[in-house]
Coordinates of C-alpha atoms and ligand atoms in Angstrom, one line a residue:
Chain A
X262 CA 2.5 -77.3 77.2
X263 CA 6.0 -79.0 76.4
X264 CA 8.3 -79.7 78.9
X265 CA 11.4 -81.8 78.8
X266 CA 10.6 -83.7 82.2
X267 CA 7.5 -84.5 83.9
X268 CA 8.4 -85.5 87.4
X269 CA 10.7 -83.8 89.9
X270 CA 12.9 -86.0 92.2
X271 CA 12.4 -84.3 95.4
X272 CA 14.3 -84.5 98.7
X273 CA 12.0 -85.2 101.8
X274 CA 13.1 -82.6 103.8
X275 CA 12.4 -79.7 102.0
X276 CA 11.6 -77.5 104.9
X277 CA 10.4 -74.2 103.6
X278 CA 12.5 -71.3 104.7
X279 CA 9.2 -69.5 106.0
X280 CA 7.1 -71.5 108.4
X281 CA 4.4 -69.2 107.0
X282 CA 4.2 -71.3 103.5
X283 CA 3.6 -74.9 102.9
X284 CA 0.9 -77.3 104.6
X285 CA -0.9 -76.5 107.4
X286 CA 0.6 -78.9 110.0
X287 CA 4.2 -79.5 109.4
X288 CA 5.4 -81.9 111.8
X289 CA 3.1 -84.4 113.7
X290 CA 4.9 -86.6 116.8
X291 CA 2.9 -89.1 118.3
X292 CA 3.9 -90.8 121.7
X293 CA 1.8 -94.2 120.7
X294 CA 2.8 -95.4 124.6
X295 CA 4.7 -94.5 127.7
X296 CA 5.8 -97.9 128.4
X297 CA 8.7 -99.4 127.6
X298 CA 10.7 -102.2 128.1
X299 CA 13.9 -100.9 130.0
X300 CA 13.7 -98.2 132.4
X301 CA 16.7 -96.3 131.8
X302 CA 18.2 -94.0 134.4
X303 CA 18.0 -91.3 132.5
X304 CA 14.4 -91.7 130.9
X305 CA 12.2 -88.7 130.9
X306 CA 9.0 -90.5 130.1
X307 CA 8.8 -93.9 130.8
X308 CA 6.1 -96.1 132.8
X309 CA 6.6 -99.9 133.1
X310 CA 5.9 -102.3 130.3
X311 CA 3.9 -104.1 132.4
X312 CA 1.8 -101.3 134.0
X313 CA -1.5 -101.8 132.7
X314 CA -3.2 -98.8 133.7
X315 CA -1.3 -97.0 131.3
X316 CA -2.1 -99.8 128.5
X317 CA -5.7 -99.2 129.3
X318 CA -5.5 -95.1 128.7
X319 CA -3.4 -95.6 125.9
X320 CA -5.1 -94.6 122.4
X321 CA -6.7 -97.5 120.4
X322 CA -5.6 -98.2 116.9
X323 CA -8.5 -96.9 115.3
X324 CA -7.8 -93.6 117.5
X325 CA -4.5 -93.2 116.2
X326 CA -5.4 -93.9 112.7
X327 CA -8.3 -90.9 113.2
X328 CA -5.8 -88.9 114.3
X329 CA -3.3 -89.8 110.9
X330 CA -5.9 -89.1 108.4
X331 CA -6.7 -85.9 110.1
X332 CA -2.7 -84.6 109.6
X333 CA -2.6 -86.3 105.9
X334 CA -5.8 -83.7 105.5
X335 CA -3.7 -81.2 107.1
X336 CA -1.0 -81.9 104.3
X337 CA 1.3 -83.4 106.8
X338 CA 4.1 -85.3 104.8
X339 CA 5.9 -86.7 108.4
X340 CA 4.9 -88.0 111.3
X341 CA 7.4 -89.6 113.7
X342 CA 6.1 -92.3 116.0
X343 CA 7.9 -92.1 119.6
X344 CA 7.6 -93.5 123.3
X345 CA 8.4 -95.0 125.6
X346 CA 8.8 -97.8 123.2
X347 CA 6.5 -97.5 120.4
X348 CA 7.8 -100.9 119.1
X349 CA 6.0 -102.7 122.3
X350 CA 2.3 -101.8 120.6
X351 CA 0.6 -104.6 119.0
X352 CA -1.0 -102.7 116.4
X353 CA 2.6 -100.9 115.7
X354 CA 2.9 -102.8 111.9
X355 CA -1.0 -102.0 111.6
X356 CA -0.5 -98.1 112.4
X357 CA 2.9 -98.1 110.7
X358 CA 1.1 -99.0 107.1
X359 CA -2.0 -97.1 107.5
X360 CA 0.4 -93.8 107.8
X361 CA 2.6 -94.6 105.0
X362 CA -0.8 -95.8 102.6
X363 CA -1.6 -92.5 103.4
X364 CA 1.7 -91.1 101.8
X365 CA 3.2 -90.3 104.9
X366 CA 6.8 -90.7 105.6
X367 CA 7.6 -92.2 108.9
X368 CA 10.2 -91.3 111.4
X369 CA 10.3 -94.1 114.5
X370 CA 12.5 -93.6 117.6
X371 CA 13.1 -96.7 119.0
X372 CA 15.4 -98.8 121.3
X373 CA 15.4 -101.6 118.6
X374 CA 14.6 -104.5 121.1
X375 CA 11.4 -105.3 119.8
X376 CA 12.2 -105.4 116.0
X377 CA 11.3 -109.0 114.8
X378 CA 12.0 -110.5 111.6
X379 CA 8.7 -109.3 110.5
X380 CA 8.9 -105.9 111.6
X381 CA 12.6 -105.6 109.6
X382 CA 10.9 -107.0 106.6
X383 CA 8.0 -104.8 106.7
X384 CA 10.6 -101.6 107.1
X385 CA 12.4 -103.2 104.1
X386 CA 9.6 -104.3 102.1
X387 CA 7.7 -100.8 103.0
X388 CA 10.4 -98.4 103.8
X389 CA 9.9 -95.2 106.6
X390 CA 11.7 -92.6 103.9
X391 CA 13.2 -91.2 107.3
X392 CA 16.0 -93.6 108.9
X393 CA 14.9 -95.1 111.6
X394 CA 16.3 -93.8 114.7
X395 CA 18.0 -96.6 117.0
X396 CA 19.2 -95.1 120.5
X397 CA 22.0 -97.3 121.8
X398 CA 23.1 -97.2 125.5
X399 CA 26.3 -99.0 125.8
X400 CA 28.8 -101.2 123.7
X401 CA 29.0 -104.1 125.9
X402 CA 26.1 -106.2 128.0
X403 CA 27.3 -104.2 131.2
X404 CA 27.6 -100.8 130.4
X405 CA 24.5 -101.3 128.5
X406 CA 22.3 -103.0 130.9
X407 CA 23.8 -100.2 133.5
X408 CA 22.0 -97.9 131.4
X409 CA 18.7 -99.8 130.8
X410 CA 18.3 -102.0 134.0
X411 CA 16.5 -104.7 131.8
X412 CA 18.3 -107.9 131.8
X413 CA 18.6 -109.1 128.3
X414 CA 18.4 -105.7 126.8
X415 CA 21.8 -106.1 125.1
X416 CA 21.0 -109.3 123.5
X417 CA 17.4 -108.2 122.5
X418 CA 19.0 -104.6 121.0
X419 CA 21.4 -106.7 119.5
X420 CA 19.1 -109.0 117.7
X421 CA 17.3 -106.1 116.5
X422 CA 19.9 -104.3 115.1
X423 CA 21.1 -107.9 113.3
X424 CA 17.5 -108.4 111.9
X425 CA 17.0 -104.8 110.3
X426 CA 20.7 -105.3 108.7
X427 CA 19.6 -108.5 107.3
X428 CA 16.8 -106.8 105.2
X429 CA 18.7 -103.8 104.6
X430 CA 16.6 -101.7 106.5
X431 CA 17.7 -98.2 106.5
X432 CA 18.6 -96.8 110.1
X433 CA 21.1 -94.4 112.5
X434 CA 22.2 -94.7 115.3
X435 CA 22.7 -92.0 118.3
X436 CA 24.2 -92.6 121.7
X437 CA 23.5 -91.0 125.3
X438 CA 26.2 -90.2 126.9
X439 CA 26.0 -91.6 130.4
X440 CA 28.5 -92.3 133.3
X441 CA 28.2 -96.4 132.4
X442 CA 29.2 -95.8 128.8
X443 CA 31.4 -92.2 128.9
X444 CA 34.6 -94.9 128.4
X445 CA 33.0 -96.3 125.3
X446 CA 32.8 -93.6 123.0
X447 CA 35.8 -93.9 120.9
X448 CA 34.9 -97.3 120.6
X449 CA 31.2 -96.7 119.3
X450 CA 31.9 -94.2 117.0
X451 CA 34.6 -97.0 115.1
X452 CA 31.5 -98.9 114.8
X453 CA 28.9 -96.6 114.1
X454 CA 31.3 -96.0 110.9
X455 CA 30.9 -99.5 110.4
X456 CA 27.2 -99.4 109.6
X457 CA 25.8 -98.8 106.5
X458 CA 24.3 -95.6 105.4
X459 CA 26.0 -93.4 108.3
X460 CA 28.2 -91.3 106.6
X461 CA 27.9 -88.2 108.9
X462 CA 29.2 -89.0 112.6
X463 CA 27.0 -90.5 114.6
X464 CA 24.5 -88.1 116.8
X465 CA 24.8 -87.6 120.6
X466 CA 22.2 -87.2 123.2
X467 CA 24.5 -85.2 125.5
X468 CA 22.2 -82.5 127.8
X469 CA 20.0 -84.5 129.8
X470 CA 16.3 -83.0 130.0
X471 CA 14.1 -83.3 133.5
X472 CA 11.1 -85.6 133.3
X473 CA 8.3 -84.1 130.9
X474 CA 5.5 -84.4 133.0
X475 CA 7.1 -83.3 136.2
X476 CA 5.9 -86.5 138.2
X477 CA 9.2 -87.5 139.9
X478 CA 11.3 -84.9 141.5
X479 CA 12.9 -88.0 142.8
X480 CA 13.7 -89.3 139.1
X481 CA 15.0 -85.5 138.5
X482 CA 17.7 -85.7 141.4
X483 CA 19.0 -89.2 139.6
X484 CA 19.0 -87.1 136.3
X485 CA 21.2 -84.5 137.9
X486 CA 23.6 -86.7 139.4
X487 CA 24.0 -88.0 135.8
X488 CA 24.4 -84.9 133.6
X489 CA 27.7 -84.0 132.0
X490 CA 28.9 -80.9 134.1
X491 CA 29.7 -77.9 131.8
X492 CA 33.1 -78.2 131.6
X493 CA 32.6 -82.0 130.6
X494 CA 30.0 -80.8 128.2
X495 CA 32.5 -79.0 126.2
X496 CA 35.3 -81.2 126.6
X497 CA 33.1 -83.9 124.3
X498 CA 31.8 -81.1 121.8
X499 CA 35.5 -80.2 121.4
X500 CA 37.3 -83.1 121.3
X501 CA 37.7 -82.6 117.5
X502 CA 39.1 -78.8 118.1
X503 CA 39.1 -78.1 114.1
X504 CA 35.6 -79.6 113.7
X505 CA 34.2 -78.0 116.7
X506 CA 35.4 -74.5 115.9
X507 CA 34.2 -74.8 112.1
X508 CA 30.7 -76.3 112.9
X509 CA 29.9 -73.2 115.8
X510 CA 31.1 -70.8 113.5
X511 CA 28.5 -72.0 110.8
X512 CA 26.2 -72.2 113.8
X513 CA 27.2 -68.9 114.8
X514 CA 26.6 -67.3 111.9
X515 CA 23.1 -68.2 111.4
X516 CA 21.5 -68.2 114.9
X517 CA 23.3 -65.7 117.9
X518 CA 21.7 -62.6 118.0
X519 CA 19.5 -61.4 120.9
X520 CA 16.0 -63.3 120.9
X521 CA 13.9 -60.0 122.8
X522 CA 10.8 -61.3 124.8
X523 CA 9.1 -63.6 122.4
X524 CA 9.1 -67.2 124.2
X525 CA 8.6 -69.7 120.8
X526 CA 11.3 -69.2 118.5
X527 CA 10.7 -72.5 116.8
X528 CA 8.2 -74.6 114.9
X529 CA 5.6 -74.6 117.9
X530 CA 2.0 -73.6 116.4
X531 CA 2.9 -75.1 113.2
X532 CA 3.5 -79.0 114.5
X533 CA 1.8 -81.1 117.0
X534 CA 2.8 -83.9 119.2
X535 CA -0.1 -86.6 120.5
X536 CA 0.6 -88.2 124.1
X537 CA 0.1 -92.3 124.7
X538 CA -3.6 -90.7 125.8
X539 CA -4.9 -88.6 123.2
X540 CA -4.1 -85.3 124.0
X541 CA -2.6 -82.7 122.0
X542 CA 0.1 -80.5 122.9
X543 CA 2.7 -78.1 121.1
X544 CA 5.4 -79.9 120.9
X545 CA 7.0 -83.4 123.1
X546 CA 8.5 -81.2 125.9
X547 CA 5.6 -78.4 126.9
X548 CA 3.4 -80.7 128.5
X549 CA 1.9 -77.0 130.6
X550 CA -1.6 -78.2 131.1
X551 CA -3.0 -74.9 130.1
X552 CA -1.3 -75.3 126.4
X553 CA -2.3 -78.9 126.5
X554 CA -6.1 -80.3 125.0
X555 CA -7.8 -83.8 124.7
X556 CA -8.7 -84.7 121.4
X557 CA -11.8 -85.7 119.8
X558 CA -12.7 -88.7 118.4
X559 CA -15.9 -90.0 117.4
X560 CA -17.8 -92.2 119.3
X561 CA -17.9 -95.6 116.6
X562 CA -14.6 -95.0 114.7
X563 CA -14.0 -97.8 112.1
X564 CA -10.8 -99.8 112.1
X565 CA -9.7 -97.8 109.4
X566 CA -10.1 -94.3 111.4
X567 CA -13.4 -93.4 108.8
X568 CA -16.1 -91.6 111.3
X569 CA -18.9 -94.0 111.8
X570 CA -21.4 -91.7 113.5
X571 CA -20.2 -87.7 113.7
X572 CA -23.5 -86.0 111.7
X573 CA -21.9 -83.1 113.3
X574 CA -18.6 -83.6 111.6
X575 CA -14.9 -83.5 112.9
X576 CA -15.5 -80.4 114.8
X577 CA -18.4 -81.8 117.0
X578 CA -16.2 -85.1 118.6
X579 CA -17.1 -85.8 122.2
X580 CA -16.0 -82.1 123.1
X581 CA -12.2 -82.6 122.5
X582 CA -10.5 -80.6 119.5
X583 CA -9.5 -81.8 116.3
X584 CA -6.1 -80.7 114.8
X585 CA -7.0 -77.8 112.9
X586 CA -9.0 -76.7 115.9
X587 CA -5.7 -77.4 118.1
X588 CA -3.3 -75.8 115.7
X589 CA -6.0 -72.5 115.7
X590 CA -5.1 -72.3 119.3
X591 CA -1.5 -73.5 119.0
X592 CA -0.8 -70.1 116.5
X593 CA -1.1 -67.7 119.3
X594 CA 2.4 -69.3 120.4
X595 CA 4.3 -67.4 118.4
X596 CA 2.5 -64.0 120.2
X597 CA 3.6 -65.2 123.6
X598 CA 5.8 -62.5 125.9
X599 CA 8.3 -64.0 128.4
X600 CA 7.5 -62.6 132.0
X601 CA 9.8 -63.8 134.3
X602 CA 12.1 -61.3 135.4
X603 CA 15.1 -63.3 135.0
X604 CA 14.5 -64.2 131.5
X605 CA 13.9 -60.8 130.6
X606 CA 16.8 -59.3 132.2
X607 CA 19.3 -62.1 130.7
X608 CA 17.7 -64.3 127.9
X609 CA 16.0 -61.8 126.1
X610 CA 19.3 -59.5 125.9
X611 CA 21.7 -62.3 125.3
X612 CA 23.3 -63.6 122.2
X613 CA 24.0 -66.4 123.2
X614 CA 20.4 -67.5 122.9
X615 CA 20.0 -70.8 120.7
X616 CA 23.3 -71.7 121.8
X617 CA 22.2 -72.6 125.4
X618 CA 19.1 -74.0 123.8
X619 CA 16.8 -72.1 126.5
X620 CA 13.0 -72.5 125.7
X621 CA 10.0 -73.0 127.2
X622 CA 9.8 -77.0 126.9
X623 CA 13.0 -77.2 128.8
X624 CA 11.3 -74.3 131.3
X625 CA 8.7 -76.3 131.5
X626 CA 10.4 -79.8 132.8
X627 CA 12.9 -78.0 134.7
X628 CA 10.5 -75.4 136.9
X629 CA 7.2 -75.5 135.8
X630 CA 6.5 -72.4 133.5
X631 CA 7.3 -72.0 130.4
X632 CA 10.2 -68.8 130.9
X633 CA 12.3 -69.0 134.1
X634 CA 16.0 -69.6 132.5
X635 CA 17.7 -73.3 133.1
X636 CA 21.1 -72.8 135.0
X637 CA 22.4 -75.8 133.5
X638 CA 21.8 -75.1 129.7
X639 CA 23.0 -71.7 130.7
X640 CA 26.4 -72.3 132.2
X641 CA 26.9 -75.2 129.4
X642 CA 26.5 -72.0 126.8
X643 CA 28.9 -69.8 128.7
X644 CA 31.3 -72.2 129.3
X645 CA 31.4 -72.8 125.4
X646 CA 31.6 -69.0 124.7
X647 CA 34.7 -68.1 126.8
X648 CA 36.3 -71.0 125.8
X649 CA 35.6 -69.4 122.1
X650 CA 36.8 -66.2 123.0
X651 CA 33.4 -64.5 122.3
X652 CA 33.4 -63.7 126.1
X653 CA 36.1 -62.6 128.7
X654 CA 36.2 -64.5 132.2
X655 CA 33.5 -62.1 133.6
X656 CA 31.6 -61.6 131.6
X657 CA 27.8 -62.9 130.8
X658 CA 25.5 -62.9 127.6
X659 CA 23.4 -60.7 128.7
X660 CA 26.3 -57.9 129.7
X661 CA 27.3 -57.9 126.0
X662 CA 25.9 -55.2 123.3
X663 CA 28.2 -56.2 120.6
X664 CA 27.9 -59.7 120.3
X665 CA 26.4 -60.0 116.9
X666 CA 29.4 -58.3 115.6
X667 CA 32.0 -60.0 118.1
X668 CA 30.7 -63.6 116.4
X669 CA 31.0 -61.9 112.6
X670 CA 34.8 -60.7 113.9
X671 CA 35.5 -64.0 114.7
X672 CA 34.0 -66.3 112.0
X673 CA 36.2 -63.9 109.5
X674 CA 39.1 -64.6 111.8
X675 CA 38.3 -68.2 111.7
X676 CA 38.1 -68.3 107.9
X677 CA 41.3 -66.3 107.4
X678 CA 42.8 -68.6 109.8
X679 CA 41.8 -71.7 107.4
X680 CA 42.3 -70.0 104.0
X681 CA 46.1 -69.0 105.0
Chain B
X268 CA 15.9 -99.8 80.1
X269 CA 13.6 -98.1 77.4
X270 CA 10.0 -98.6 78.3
X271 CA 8.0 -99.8 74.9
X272 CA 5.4 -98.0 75.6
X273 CA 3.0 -96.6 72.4
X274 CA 0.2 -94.5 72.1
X275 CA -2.1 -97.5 72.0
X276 CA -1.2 -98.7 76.2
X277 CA -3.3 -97.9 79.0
X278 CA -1.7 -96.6 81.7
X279 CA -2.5 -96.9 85.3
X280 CA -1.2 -95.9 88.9
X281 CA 1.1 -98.4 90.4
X282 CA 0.1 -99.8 93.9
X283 CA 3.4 -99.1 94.9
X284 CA 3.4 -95.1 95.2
X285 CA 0.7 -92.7 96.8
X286 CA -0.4 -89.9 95.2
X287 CA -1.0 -86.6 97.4
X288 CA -2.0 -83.6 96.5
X289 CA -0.7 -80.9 99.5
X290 CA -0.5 -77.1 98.4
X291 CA -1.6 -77.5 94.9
X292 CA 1.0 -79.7 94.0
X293 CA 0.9 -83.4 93.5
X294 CA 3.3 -85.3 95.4
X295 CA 4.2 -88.9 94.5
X296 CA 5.3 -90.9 97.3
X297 CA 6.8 -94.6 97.0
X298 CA 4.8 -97.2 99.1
X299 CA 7.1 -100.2 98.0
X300 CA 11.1 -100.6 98.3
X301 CA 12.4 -100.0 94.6
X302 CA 10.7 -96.8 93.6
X303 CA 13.6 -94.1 92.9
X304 CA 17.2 -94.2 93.0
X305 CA 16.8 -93.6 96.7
X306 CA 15.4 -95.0 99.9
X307 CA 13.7 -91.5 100.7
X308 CA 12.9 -90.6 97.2
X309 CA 9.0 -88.4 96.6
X310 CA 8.5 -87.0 93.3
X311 CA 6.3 -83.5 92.1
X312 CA 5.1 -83.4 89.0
X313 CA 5.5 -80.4 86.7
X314 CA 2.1 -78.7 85.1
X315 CA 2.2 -80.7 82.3
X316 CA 3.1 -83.8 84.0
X317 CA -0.4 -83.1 86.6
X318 CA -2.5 -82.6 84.1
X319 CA -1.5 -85.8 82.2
X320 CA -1.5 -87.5 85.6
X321 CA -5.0 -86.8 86.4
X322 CA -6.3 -87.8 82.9
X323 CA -4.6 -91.5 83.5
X324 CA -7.7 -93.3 84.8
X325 CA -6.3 -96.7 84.5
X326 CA -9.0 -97.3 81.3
X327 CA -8.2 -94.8 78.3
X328 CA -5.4 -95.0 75.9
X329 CA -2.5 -92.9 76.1
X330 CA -3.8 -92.0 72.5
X331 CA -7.4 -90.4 74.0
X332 CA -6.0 -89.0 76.9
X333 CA -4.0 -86.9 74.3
X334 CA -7.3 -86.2 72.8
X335 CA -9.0 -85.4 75.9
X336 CA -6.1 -82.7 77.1
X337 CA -5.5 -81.5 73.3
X338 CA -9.4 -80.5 73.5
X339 CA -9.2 -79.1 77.0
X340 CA -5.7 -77.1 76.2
X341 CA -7.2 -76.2 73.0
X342 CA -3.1 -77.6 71.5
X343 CA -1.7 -79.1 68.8
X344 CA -2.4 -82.8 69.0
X345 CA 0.9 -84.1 67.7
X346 CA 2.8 -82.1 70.5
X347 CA 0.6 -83.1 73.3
X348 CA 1.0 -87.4 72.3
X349 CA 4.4 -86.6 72.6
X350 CA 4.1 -85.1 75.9
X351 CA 1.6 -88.1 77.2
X352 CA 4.3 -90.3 75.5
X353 CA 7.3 -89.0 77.1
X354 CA 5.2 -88.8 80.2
X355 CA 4.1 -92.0 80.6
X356 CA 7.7 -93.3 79.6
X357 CA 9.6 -91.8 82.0
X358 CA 6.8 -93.0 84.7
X359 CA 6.4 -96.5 83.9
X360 CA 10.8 -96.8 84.1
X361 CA 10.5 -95.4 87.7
X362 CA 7.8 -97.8 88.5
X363 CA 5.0 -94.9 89.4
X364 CA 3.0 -96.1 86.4
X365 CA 2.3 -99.7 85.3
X366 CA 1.3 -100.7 81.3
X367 CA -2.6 -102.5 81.7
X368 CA -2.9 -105.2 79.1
Ligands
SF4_114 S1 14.6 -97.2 126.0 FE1 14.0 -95.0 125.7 S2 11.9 -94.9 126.4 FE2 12.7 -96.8 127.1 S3 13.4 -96.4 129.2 FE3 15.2 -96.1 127.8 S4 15.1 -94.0 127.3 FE4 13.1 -94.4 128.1
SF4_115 S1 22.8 -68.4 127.8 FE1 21.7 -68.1 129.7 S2 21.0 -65.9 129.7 FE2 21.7 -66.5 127.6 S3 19.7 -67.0 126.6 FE3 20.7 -68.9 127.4 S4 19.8 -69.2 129.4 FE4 19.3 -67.1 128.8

């Protein structure tokens, strides 16, 4: 039984090329609140930090840590712990620990406001093995608070960010492009390369998505006013003409061909996401009651998540699923026809699918089911494709029979282009 | 750093990693800043390396846990304390494994 090394250093994100192999539950997202501290313009999910009818719904600790030893059975290796602000939970450090005793890596979105001196050393001392994902609004305390309407966000962010670069806490950085802080983008990017461990550019939050759970039309009309229009859309993506041109035609390469009628084309049936409340969905964006289930948890569950009282077992808990029983349901995703007429007259016949980044979530916040086509992701795509000569002025996606081998044409054109 | 490590140590887990088993395969994941060369470093373990691995209880000898798999493997005995040696070396320098007095 000779071998010349024992253990394999493995990279974390080893996703397998077949969501058919590997564990059971491949990515688990947990919202652990809706509240947050700043109510950004923009936001697509939060409820005051103050509101404490939320706080009362929310799930406990002892829920949450139920619902992590469930996916760690599952043979989860990630979970990612989201918001609102997940930082603003008392129990965050308490939850944090539990999922990474259990060997799970953590990924956190956060605004960085809330991360003390002991939450930096705990990151530090018990590292996520994902970078922990800081979202800034704005360079400066105006454009930033224009972004966040909570005075003394900038200072707080700001602290944060000083604390976790104290301990050498490993983190990145991403920015939303908004109309307070388009002017400041040059200038984040020089520091953003001034952080360490970013060695790739920084990532952009540049299509703004209607609110999840479809509860403020009002809230929606703001997020329109505030979306990059098409045309400003791809003026940002190609500012950097060389870059641009070489990353879609890698892009290109792998994911333009005609989708047909099948609505999930991703992970959904093989992940999970948790709301603030305990219910299980398919992913953060298809919040569609019908695909949407409350979980189970047993009555007396220990601080540590162990189930006090279930002689039943797992499957038996107060009526609500567990997450095998959630993922059982969750496979027949990948079986799901579109209907909508529209869609199947344009998104299913157009190559230009994956480019637009159509699906059902952004169906879902945008009209209420799960396949009428978005306009706005549309236009952004066909904007993009004229502009890289894979369609003429008139025509659309969906018009185009040869698109497939229009793209190959021009990647080859692209690479002759470089290699001359 | 060369680990002094002989056939007489005991061997045992460190608290700083987590062991998992997902899909067949044990997967070693660092609990504690310091483990690996890099901040989002997991380890597998190779056949040989499990099967060593799940002998360490924390109370044998490296010596009888290379009598325990040479019985089990039905193999040479000399080969497999080298294996168990070599093992346990290259775990206690990455800091998954820690010596027990
Ligand atoms: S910081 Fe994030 S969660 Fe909070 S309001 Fe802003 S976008 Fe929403
Ligand atoms: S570009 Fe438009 S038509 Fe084509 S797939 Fe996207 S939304 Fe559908």
């Amino acid at each position: 039984m000779s071998d010349s090394t024992y253990v394999v250093r493995r990279k974390p994100d080893r996703t397998p090329v077949s969501l058919d192999v590997g564990p059971r539950l491949k990515q688990l997202d947990i919202e652990l609140t809706e509240r947050c501290n700043n109510r950004c313009i923009h936001c697509l999910i939060n409820r005051p930090l103050s509101d404490s009818s939320a706080q009362a719904d929310e799930m406990t600790t002892a829920q949450v840590v139920h619902i992590l030893r469930q996916a760690a059975g599952l043979g989860c290796a990630q979970v990612r712990f989201t918001g609102g602000e997940p930082l603003i939970r008392t129990d965050f450090q308490d939850v944090y620990l539990y999922a990474r005793r259990l060997g799970l890596k953590v990924s956190l979105f956060t605004n960085a406001c809330f991360v003390t001196p002991d939450v930096a050393r705990l990151f530090a001392r018990v590292p996520p093995l994902v970078p922990i994902e800081i979202t800034v609004y704005g360079m400066t305390r105006e454009s930033y608070e224009a972004v966040t309407r909570s005075r003394g966000s900038h200072e707080s962010f700001r602290k944060g960010l000083d604390e976790l670069l104290a301990c050498g806490a490993p983190f990145v950085v991403r920015w939303v492009v908004l109309p307070p802080n388009r002017h400041e983008i040059p200038e984040f990017e020089a520091w953003a390369k001034t952080l360490p461990g970013i060695t790739a550019g920084p990532a952009y939050v540049l299509m703004l998505d209607h609110r999840s759970r479809r509860d403020d039309p009002e809230k929606n009309r703001v997020i329109d006013t505030l979306r990059l229009s098409p045309q400003e859309t791809l003026a940002f993506l190609a500012r950097d003409e060389t870059k641009y041109r070489h990353g879609m035609a890698e892009f290109a390469a792998r994911f333009l061909t005609p989708p047909g009628d099948r609505l999930f084309h991703c992970g959904a049936g093989h992940g999970v996401c948790i709301d603030a409340y305990g219910r299980v969905q398919p992913c953060m964006g298809v919040r569609d009651p019908a695909l949407t289930f409350p979980l189970g948890f047993p009555e007396k569950t220990g601080s540590d998540g162990a189930q006090a009282e279930t002689p039943a077992g797992p499957d038996s808990e107060n009526g609500g699923l567990t997450l095998a029983q959630a993922l059982d349901r969750f496979r027949r995703l990948k079986t799901l026809a579109a209907k909508h007429p529209l869609y199947l007259a344009r998104c299913a016949r157009c190559f230009l699918k994956g480019l637009c980044e159509q699906c059902p979530a952004k169906s879902w916040a945008e009209h209420g089911n799960l396949d009428t086509p978005v306009d706005y992701y549309c236009q952004a795509a066909h904007i993009q494709a004229r502009y890289l000569g894979w369609l003429s002025e008139n025509e659309s996606g969906w018009d185009v029979v040869d698109g497939p081998e229009r793209i190959k044409k021009w990647v080859h054109a692209l690479s002759t282009e470089g290699n001359r | 750093m060369t680990s002094m490590i002989d056939l007489e140590a005991v061997c045992a887990r460190s608290e700083n990693v987590v062991a998992r088993e997902i899909e067949e395969e044990i997967l070693i994941v660092p609990l504690a800043a310091g483990i690996g060369d890099a901040d989002d470093d997991l380890y597998t373990l190779n056949e040989t390396g499990q099967a060593i691995w799940q002998a360490l209880d924390g109370q044998r000898s490296l010596k009888d846990v290379a009598a325990l798999l040479a019985a089990r493997f039905n193999a040479p005995g000399p080969e497999i304390e080298r294996d168990v040696l070599g093992f346990a070396g290259e775990l206690v320098r990455r800091g998954i494994l820690v010596t027990r007095p």
